[in-house]
Structures are given as structure tokens and as C-alpha cells.
CSV table of C-alpha atoms and ligand atoms in Angstrom, one decimal:
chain,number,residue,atom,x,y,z
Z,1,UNK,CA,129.2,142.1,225.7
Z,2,UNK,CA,127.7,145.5,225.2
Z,3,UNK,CA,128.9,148.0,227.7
Z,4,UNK,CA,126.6,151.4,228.9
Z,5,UNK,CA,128.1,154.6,228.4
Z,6,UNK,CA,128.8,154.3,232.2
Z,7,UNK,CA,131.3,151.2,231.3
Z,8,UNK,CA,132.1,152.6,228.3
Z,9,UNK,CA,133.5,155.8,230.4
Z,10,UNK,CA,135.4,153.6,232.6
Z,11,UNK,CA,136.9,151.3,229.5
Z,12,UNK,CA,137.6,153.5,226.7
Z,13,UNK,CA,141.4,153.1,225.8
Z,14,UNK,CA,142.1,156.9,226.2
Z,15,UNK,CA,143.2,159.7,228.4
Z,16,UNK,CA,144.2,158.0,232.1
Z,17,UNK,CA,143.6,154.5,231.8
Z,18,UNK,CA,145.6,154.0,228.8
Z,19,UNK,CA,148.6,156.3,230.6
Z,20,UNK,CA,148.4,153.4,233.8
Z,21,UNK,CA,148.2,150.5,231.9
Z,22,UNK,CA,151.3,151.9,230.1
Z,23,UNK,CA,152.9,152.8,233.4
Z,24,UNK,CA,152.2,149.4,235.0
Z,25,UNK,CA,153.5,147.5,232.2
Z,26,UNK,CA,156.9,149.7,232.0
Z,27,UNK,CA,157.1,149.0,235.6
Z,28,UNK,CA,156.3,144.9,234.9
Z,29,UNK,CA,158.4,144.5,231.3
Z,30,UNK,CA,162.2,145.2,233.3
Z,31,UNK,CA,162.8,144.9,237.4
Z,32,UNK,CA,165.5,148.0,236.4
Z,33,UNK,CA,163.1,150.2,235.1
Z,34,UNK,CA,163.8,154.0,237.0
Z,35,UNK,CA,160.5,154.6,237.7
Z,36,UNK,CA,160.2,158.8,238.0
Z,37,UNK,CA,156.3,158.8,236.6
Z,38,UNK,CA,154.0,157.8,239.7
Z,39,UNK,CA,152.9,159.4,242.4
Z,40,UNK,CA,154.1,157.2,245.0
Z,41,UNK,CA,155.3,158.7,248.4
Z,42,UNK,CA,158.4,157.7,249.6
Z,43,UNK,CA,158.8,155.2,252.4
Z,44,UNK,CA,160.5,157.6,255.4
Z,45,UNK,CA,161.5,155.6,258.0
Z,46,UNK,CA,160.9,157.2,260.8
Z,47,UNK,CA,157.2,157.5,259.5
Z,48,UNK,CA,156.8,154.3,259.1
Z,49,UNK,CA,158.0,153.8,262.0
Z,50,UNK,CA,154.9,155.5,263.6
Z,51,UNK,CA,152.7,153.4,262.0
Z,52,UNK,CA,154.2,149.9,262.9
Z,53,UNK,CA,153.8,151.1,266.6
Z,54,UNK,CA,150.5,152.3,266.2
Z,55,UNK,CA,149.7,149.1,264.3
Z,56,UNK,CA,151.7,147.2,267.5
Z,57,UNK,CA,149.3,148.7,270.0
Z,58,UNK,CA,146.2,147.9,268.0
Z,59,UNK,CA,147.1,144.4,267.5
Z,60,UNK,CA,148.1,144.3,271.1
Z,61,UNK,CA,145.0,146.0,272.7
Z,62,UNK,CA,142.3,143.7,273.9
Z,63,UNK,CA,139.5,144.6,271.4
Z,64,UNK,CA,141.0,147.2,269.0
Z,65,UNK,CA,142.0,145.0,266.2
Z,66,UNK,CA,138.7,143.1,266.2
Z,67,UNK,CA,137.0,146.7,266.2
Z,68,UNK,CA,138.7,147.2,263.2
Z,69,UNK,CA,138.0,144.7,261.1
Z,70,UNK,CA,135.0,143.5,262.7
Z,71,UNK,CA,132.5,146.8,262.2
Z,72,UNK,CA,131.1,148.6,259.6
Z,73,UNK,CA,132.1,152.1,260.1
Z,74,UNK,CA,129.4,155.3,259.6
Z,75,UNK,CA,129.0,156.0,255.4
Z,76,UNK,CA,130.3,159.4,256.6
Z,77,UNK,CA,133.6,157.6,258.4
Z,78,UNK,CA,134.8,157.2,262.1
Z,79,UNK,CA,133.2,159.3,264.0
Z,80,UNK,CA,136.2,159.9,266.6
Z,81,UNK,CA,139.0,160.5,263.8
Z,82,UNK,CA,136.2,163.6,262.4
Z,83,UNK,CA,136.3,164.7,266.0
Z,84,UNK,CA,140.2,164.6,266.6
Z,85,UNK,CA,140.6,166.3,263.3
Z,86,UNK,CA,137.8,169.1,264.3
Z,87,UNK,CA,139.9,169.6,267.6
Z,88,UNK,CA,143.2,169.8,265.5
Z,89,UNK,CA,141.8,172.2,262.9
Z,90,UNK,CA,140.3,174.3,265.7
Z,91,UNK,CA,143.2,174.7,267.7
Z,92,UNK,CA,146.0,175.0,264.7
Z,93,UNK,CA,143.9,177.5,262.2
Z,94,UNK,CA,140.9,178.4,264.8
Z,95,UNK,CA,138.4,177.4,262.2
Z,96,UNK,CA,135.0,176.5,263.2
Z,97,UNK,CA,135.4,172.7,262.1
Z,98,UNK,CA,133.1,170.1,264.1
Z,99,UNK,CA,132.8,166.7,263.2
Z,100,UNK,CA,129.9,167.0,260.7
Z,101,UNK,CA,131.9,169.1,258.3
Z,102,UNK,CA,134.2,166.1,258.3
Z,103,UNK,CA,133.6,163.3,255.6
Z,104,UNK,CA,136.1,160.4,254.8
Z,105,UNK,CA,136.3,158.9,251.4
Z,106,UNK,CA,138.4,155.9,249.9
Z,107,UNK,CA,141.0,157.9,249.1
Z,108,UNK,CA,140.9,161.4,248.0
Z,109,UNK,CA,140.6,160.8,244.3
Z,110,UNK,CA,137.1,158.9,245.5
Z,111,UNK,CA,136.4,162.3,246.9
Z,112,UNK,CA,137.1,164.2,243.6
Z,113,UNK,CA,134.7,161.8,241.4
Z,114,UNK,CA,131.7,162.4,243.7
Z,115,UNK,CA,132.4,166.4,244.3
Z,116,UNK,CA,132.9,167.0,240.7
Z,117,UNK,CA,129.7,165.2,239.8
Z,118,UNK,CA,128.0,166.6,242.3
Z,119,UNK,CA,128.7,170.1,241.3
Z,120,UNK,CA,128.9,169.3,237.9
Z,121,UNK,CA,127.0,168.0,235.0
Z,122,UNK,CA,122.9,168.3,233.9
Z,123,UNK,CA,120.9,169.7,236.4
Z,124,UNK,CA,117.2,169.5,236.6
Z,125,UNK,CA,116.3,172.7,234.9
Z,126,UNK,CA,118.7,170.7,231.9
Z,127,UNK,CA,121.7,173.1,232.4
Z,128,UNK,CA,125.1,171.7,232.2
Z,129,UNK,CA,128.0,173.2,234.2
Z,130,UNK,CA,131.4,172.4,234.3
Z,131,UNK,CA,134.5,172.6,237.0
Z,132,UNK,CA,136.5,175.3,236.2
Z,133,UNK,CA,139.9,175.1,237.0
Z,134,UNK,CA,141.8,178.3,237.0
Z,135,UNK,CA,145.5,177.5,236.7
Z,136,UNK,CA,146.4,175.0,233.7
Z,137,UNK,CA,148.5,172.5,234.4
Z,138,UNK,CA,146.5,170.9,237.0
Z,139,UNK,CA,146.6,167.0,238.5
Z,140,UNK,CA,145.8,164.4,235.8
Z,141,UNK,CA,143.8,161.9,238.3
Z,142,UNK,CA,140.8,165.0,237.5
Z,143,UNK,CA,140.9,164.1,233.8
Z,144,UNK,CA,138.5,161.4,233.5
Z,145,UNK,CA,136.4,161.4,236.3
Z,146,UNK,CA,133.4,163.5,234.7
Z,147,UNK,CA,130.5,161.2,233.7
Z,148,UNK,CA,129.2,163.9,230.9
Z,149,UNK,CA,131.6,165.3,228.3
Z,150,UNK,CA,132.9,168.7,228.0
Z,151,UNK,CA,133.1,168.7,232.0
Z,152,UNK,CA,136.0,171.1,232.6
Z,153,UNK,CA,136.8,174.6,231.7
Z,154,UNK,CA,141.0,175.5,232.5
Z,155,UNK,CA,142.8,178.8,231.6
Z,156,UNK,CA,146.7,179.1,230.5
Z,157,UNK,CA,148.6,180.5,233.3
Z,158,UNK,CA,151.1,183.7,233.5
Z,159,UNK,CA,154.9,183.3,233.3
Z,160,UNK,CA,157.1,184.3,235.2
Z,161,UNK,CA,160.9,183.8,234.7
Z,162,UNK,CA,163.1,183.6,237.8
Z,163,UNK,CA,167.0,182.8,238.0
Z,164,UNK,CA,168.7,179.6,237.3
Z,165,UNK,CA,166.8,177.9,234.9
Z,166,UNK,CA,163.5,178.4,237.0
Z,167,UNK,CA,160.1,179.4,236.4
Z,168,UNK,CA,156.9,180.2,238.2
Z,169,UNK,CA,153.0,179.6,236.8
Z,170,UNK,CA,150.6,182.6,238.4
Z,171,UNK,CA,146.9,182.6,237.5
Z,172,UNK,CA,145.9,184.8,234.9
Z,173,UNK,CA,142.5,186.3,236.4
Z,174,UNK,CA,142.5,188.5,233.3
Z,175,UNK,CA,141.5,184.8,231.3
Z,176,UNK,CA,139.3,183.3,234.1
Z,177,UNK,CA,135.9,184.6,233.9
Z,178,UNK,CA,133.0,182.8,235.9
Z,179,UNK,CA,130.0,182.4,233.8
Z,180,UNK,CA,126.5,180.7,234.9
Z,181,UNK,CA,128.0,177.4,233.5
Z,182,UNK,CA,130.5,177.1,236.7
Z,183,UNK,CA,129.5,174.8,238.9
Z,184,UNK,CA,132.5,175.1,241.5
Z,185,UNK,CA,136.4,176.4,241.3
Z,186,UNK,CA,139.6,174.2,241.9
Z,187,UNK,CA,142.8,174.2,242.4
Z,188,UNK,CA,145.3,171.9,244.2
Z,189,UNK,CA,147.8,173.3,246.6
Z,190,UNK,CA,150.7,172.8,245.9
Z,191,UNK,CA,149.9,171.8,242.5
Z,192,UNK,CA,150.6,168.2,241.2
Z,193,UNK,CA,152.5,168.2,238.4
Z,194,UNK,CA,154.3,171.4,238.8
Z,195,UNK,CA,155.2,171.5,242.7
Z,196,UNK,CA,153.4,175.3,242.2
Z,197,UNK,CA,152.3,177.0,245.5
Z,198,UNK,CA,149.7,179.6,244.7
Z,199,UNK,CA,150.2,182.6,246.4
Z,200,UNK,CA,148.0,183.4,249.3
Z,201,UNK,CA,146.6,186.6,247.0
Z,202,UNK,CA,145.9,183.9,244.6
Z,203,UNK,CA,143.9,182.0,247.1
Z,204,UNK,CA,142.3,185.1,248.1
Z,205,UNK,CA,141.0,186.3,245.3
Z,206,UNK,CA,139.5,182.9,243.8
Z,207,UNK,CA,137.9,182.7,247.4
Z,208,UNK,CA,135.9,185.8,246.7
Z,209,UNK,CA,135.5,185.4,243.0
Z,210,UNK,CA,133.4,181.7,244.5
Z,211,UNK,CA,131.7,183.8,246.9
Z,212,UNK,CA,130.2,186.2,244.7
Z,213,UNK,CA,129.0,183.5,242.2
Z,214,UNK,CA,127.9,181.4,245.1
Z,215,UNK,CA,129.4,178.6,243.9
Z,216,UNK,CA,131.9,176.0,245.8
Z,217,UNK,CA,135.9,176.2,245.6
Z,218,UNK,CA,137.2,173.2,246.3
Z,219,UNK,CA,141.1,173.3,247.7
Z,220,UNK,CA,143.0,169.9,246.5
Z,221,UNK,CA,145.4,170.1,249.8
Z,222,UNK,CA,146.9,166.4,249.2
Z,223,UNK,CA,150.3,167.8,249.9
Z,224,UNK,CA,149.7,170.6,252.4
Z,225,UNK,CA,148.8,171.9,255.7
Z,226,UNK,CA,148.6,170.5,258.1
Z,227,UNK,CA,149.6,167.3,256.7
Z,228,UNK,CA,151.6,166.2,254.8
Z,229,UNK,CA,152.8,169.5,254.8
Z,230,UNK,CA,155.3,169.1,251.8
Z,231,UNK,CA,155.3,172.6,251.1
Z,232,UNK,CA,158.2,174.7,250.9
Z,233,UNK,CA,157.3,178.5,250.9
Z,234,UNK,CA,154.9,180.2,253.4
Z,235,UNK,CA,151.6,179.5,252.8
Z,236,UNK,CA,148.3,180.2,254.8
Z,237,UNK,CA,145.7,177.2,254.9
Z,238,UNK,CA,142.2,178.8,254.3
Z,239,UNK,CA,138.8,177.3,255.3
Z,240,UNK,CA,135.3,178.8,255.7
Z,241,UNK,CA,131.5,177.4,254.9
Z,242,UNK,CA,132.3,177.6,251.1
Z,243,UNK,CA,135.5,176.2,250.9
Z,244,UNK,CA,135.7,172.2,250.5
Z,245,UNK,CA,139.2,171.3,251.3
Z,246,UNK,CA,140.0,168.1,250.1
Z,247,UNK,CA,142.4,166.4,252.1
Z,248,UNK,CA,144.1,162.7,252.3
Z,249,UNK,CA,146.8,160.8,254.2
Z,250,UNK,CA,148.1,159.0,251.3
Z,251,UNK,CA,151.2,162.0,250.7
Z,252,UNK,CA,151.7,161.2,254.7
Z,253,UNK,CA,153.1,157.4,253.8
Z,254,UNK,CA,149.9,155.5,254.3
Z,255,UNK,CA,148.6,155.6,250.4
Z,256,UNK,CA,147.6,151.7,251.0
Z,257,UNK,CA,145.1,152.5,253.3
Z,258,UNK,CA,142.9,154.8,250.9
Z,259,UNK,CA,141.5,157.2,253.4
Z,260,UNK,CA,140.2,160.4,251.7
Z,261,UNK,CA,139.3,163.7,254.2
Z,262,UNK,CA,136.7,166.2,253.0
Z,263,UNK,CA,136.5,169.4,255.3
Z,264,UNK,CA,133.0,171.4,254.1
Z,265,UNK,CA,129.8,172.4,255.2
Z,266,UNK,CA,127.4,170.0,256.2
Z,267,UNK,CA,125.5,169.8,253.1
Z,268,UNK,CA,128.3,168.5,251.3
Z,269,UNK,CA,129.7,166.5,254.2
Z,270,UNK,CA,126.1,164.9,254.4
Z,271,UNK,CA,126.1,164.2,250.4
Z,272,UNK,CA,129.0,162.5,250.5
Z,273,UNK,CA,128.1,160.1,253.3
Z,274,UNK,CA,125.0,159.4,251.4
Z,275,UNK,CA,127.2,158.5,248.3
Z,276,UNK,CA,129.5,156.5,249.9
Z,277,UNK,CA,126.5,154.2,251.5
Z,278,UNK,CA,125.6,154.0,248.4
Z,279,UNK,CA,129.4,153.1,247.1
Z,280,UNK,CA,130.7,151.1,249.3
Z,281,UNK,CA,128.2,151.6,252.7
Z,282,UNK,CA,130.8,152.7,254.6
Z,283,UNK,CA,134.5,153.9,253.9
Z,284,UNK,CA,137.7,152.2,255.0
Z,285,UNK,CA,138.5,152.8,258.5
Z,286,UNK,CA,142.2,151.6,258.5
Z,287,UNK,CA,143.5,154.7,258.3
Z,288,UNK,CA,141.2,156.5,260.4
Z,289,UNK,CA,142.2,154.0,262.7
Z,290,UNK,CA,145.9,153.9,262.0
Z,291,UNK,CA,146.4,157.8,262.0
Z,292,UNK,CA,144.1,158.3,265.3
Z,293,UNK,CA,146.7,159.1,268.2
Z,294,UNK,CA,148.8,161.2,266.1
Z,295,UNK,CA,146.0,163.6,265.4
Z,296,UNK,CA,144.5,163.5,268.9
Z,297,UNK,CA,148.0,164.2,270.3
Z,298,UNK,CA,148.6,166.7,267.4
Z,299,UNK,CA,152.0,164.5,266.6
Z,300,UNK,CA,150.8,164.4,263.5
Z,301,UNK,CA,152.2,167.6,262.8
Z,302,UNK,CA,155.4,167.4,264.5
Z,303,UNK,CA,155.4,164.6,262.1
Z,304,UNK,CA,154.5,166.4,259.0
Z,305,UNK,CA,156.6,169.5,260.0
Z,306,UNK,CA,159.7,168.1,261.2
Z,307,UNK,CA,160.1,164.7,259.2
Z,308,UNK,CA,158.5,165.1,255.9
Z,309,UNK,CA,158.8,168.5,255.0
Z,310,UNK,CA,162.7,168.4,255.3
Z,311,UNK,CA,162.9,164.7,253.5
Z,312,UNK,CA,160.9,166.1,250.6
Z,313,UNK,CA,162.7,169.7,250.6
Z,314,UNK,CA,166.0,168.1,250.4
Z,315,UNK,CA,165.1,166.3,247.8
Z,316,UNK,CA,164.0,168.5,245.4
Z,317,UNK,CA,167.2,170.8,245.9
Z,318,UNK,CA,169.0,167.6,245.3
Z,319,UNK,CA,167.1,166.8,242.2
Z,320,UNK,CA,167.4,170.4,240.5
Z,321,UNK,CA,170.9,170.4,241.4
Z,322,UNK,CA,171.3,167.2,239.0
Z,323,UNK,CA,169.4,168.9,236.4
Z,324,UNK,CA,171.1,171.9,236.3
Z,325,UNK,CA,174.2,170.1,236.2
Z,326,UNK,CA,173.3,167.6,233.7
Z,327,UNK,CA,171.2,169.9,231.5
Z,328,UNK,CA,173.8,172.3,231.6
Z,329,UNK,CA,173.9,173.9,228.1
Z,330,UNK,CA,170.2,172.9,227.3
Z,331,UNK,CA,167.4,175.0,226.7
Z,332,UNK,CA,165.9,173.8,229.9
Z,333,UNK,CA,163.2,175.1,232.3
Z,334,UNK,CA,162.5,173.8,235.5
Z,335,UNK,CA,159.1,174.8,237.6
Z,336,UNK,CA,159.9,176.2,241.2
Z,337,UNK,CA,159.3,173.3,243.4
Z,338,UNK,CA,157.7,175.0,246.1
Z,339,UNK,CA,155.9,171.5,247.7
Z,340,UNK,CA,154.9,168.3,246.3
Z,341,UNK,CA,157.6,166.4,245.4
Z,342,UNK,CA,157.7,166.5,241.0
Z,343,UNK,CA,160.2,168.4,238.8
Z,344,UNK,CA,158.0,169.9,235.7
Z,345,UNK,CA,160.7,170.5,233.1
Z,346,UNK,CA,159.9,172.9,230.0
Z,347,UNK,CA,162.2,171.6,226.9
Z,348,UNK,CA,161.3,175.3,225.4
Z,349,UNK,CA,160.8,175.0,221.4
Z,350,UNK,CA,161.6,171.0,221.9
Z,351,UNK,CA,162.1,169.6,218.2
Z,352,UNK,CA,159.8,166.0,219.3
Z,353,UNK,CA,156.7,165.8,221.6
Z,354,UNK,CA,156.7,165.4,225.5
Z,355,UNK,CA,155.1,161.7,223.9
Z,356,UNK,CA,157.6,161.1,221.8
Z,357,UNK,CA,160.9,161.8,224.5
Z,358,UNK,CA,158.2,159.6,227.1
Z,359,UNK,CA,158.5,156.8,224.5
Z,360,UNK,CA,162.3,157.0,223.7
Z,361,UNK,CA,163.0,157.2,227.8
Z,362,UNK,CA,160.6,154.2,228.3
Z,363,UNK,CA,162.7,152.2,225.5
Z,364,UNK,CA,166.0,153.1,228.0
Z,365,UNK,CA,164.7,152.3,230.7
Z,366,UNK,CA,163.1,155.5,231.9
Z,367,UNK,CA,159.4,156.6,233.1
Z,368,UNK,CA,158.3,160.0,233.8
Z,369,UNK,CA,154.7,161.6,232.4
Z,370,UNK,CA,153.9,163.9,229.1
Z,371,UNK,CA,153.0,167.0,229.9
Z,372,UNK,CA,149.8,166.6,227.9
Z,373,UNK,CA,148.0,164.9,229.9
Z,374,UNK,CA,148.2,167.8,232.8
Z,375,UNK,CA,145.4,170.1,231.0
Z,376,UNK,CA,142.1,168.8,231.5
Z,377,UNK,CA,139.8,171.6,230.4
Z,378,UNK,CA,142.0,173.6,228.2
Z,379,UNK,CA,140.3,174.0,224.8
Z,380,UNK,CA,142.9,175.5,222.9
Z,381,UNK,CA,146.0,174.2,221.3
Z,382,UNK,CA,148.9,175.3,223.0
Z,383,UNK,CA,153.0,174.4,222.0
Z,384,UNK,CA,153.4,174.5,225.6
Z,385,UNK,CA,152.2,171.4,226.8
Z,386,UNK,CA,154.0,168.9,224.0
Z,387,UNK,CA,157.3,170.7,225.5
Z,388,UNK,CA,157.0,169.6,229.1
Z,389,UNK,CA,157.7,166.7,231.4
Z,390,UNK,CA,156.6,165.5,235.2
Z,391,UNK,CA,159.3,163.4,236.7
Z,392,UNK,CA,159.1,162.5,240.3
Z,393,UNK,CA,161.6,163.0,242.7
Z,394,UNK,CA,160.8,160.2,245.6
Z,395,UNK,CA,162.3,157.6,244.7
Z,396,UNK,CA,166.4,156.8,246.5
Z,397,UNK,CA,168.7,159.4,245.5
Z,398,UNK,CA,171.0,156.9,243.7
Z,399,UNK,CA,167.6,156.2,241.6
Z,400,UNK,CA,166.8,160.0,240.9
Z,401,UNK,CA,169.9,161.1,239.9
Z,402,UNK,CA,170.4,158.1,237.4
Z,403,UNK,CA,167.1,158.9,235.7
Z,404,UNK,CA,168.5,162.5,235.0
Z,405,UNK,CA,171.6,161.5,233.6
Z,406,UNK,CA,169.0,160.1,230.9
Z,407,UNK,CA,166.6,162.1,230.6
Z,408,UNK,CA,169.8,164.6,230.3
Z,409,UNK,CA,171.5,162.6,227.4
Z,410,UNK,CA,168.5,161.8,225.6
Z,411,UNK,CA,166.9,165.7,225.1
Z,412,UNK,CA,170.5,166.8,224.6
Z,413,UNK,CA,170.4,164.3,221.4
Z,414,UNK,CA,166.4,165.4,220.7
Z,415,UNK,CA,168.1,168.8,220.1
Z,416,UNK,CA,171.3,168.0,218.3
Z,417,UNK,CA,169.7,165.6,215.7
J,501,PLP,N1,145.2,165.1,244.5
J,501,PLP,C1,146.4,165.2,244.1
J,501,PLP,C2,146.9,166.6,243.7
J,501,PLP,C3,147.2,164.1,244.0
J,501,PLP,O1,148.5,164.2,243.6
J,501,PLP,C4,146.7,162.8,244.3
J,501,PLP,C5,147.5,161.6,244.2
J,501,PLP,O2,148.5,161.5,243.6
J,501,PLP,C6,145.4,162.7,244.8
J,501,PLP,C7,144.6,163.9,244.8
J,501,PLP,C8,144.7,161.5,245.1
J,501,PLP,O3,145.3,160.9,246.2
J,501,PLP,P1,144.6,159.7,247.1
J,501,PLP,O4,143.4,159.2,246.3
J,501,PLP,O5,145.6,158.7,247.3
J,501,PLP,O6,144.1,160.4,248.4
């Protein structure tokens, strides 16, 4: 069978798929496998706790559960989850958010394929823009969702070297210039793979820098505020009419229910529900459904500030303890984890590949991600991203700690050999 270039996109044996597959079979070869390469949250308990009784009460409620299952929602999602959201929003940032700038997707990565081709592309006067995403390294789930080639422009960040083995990625403004072939700006915040929060100035100035060239900037906020809220520095959450904040509960503990939240102005909020007729007719509802009292009573963030921040927080001083203990002698960097919950370790001047160490840790027993695969957009060759890795840190402590102990051993004979 011949495949379209549509199904050829979605086949090719490159880039994410390829990275998946090789995930999912790592995970399927050896029950023991330490798996430190998804982007699985962890189950919290008292989280999940939550859910089962909201899950309790819909099951028990005369009509609830058959509501659920039994409807078709709206392509542009419930209707009363937009409006508790709005109200949350509202009264949390004071943002002008009604339920029409409030979308729902199956998930947020849903959400990213139609923005980005949305805003992206040929247009009909046969200009092609591109997404340009400021800060390189950014999340890998962007890499292959353009349907045209050359779809993403991404600039090499600034360094800067703090104690202890860490280090901190900044925007380099100086290298991002927005040209007529910028369709929209984007960032996620805090940045998967490198846990980055960009600074509120940061945020600021790519927020004008969109505004002049009246074009979109779109704010990945899969980890951040006001939920999941895995983010460990001081932050502010920004929204206005030009700003399309992505959001999803996935980070939250509910990544089975595949509920995706855009927050924009109604043009985009109307596009979207037009494409997700057109998808799917509707999206999911489950966890519209599931997540509903905790926004309306604004437990939601209770839950996100006072459960999940700490979980994740404590996890990732208990992960770069390990490193720096195990690495201890190495020529080792490690990427403030200011939310999210990955380590991004630099092996600076590493004598193999980021591949190459993925492939010996896989043979014992061992999955994290390359660092190549973190730079959609970035034309040039750079050292940089063959020296780095992204290893997760939400798996069981017992788990984590194991996985550094080899990842520890095995660079520390990379380097001696
Ligand atoms: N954005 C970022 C930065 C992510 O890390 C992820 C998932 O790992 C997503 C978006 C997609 O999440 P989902 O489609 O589950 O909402």
C-alpha cells in the first residue's frame, strides 16, 4: 500500500516515533527495566485519592455516570468545566477569562498539533511561516507535529554557571529576531526537558516582542500555575488576548483521561472547536467531568499547591543529591530544576554521543532520553546537544536512585576508556 505524504508524516521511522517504539520495547524486552525516560506523572496518593471519590460520587449519583458516557459533549468541551475554570482564573490572576476563551482538546499535545498548524505553514498568499521557539532545548512532543517541512525556527540559549554542579539556560534575545516568516512564539513553562523556569522578564519581553509583530505567543503551562503547579521558584502566570496558554491535567495525575485546556481569545478558542468536530466531534469529557468540583471549589489548588508541588520538589533535591554524590569527580552539569520534574545532565566534552551512552544504559537495564532530540528548529550543529541527557525523576525513590548509580558508573567509564 502507498501512503500520502499525510501517512507518510505519521510513519516515517524517524525523529519521535522511532524514539517511542524504542522506549516501549525497552519497557516490554525486561519487567526490571528503570524506566527514567517517559513523561509519566507519578501516582500521589492522596491525589488519587481525590479522584476515586469524585469517581465514587459520579458512579453513585442518579444520572451522572450515564451523563458521562451517554452524551456527546460540545466540539469546544463541557461547557460548565470552561465556566468553573473562567471563575477560577478570574478570581486567582483577575484575568478577564469567560468560558469562550476556554477550549478542551484530547490532551494537550492534540492542542499543540492544531495551534502550530494553524499558525503555521502555507498561507493563501503562498507564504510559509514557521513557529519560532526562542529557548533551545525545548519539549520533544513539538518535533514532529508540523505537516510542512522546515516548520520550526529555535535559537541556542545563554549560560549561566551557578554553584554545585548547576546551571541555568536564559534566552539569548540578542539571537532571536522576529522576521515576517513567524507565525507565533513558544515556550513551555517550566520547560520539559530541562525543569527551566523562565524568568518573569523573560516572559515579559517575548510578550511584547509578540505584540509588536502581532503574532500569537503561545505559553506551554503543562507543569505550572495554577495546576499542576510543579514549579519551584516564584513565577507570575501571564494571560491577555494574545497569549494562548496551553494548559492540561495530565501533570495533575489524570494523564489517562487526555483532557487538553487552551485559554485564548475567541478566535482561536472557536478554531479549535471547529477542528476538533472535525477530529473527533467532540473532545473527551472524562476529565472535565472527573476534575469538576475541584475547580469549582478551587481545591484544585490546595491540591496543586500543597500536595504536588512538595512531592515533586522533594524529589528533585533528592535526585540531585544522588548525582552529586555519585558523579562526584565527573565533569558533570546538572540544569536547575526549578519545576517539572526531569534532571538535564550536561556530560561537558563527553568522549561518546548522548545516543551512544542512551544505548549502552538501555543494554543495563537503563532508559532516560538523548539530548538530541530536544532541539526542534535549531539549524546549526552544536557539540552541546550530543553531550546531554533527560532522565526523569518520578518514578519511587528506591527506582531513581538505582538508575543513577548507573548512569553514574557507566559515564565514569565513557570518560576513563
Ligand atoms: N507539553 C509538555 C511540556 C509536556 O511535557 C507534555 C507531556 O509530557 C505535553 C505538553 C503533553 O501533555 P498531554 O498531551 O498529556 O496534555
Amino acid at each position: 500500500m502507498r501512503f500520502s505524504q499525510f501517512g507518510k508524516k505519521f510513519t516515517s521511522r524517524s525523529g519521535i516515533l522511532q524514539l517511542m517504539d524504542d522506549l516501549g520495547s525497552a519497557l516490554a524486552t525486561d519487567g526490571n527495566v528503570i524506566m527514567l525516560g517517559g513523561g509519566n506523572p507519578s501516582h500521589i496518593p492522596q491525589a488519587e485519592a481525590l479522584f476515586r471519590e469524585r469517581m465514587g460520587r459520579i458512579l453513585d449519583s442518579v444520572d451522572d455516570f450515564e451523563r458521562l458516557v451517554g452524551n456527546y459533549g460540545p466540539p469546544q468541551g463541557d461547557q460548565e468545566f470552561a465556566a468553573a475554570l473562567a471563575g477560577l482564573l478570574h478570581k486567582e490572576y483577575g484575568w478577564n477569562v469567560e468560558a469562550k476563551n476556554i477550549a478542551l482538546t484530547n490532551g494537550s499535545q492534540t492542542a499543540f498539533f492544531c495551534l502550530f498548524n494553524m499558525l503555521a505553514g502555507t498561507f493563501d498568499d503562498g507564504s510559509h511561516k514557521k513557529i519560532l521557539l526562542p529557548l533551545a532545548p525545548e519539549y520533544i512532543g513539538y518535533l514532529d507535529v508540523g505537516l510542512v517541512d522546515d516548520f520550526f525556527i529555535a535559537s541556542k540559549p545563554e549560560f549561566e554557571y551557578l554553584d554545585d554542579h548547576l546551571f541555568k539556560y536564559h534566552i539569548n534575545f540578542d539571537a532571536v529576531s522576529v522576521t515576517d516568516e513567524i507565525g507565533a512564539i513558544c515556550v513551555s513553562r517550566p520547560t520539559n526537558p530541562t525543569g527551566n523556569v523562565l524568568t518573569d522578564g523573560e516572559i515579559e519581553k517575548l510578550r511584547s516582542l509578540a505584540h509588536h509583530h502581532d503574532i500569537p505567543f503561545i505559553i506551554d503551562n503543562a507543569y505550572g500555575m495554577p495546576f499542576p503547579n510543579i514549579i519551584f521558584t516564584e513565577a507570575k502566570p501571564v494571560w491577555d488576548e494574545n497569549i494562548i496558554l496551553c494548559m492540561s491535567l495530565s501533570k495533575l495525575g489524570l494523564p489517562g483521561t487526555r483532557t487538553g485546556i487552551i485559554i485564548a481569545n475567541e478566535q482561536i478558542t472557536t478554531a479549535i472547536s471547529g477542528m476538533n468536530a472535525v477530529m473527533s466531534l467532540a473532545p473527551v469529557s472524562f476529565g472535565a467531568s472527573l476534575a469538576l468540583d475541584l475547580v469549582q471549589s478551587g481545591e484544585i489548588i490546595d491540591l496543586s499547591r500543597d500536595v504536588i508541588k512538595p512531592y515533586y520538589q522533594s524529589k528533585a533535591e533528592l535526585a540531585i543529591n544522588y548525582v552529586r554524590q555519585e558523579m562526584a569527580g565527573l565533569e558533570f552539569y546538572i540544569h536547575k530544576p526549578e519545576g517539572a520534574f526531569f534532571l538535564w545532565l550536561w556530560f561537558k566534552g563527553m568522549p561518546i554521543t548522548s545516543q551512544a551512552l542512551y544505548e549502552r544504559l538501555k543494554q543495563r537495564g537503563v532508559v532516560v532520553v538523548p539530548g538530541q532530540y530536544f532541539f526542534p528548529g535549531l539549524q546549526e550543529e552544536w557539540q552541546h546537544k550530543y553531550e546531554c541527557i533527560r532522565m526523569s525523576y518520578a518514578q519511587d525513590e528506591a527506582i531513581v536512585k538505582a538508575g543513577i548509580e548507573i548512569i553514574a558508573d557507566e559515564v565514569r567509564m565513557v570518560y576513563s576508556n
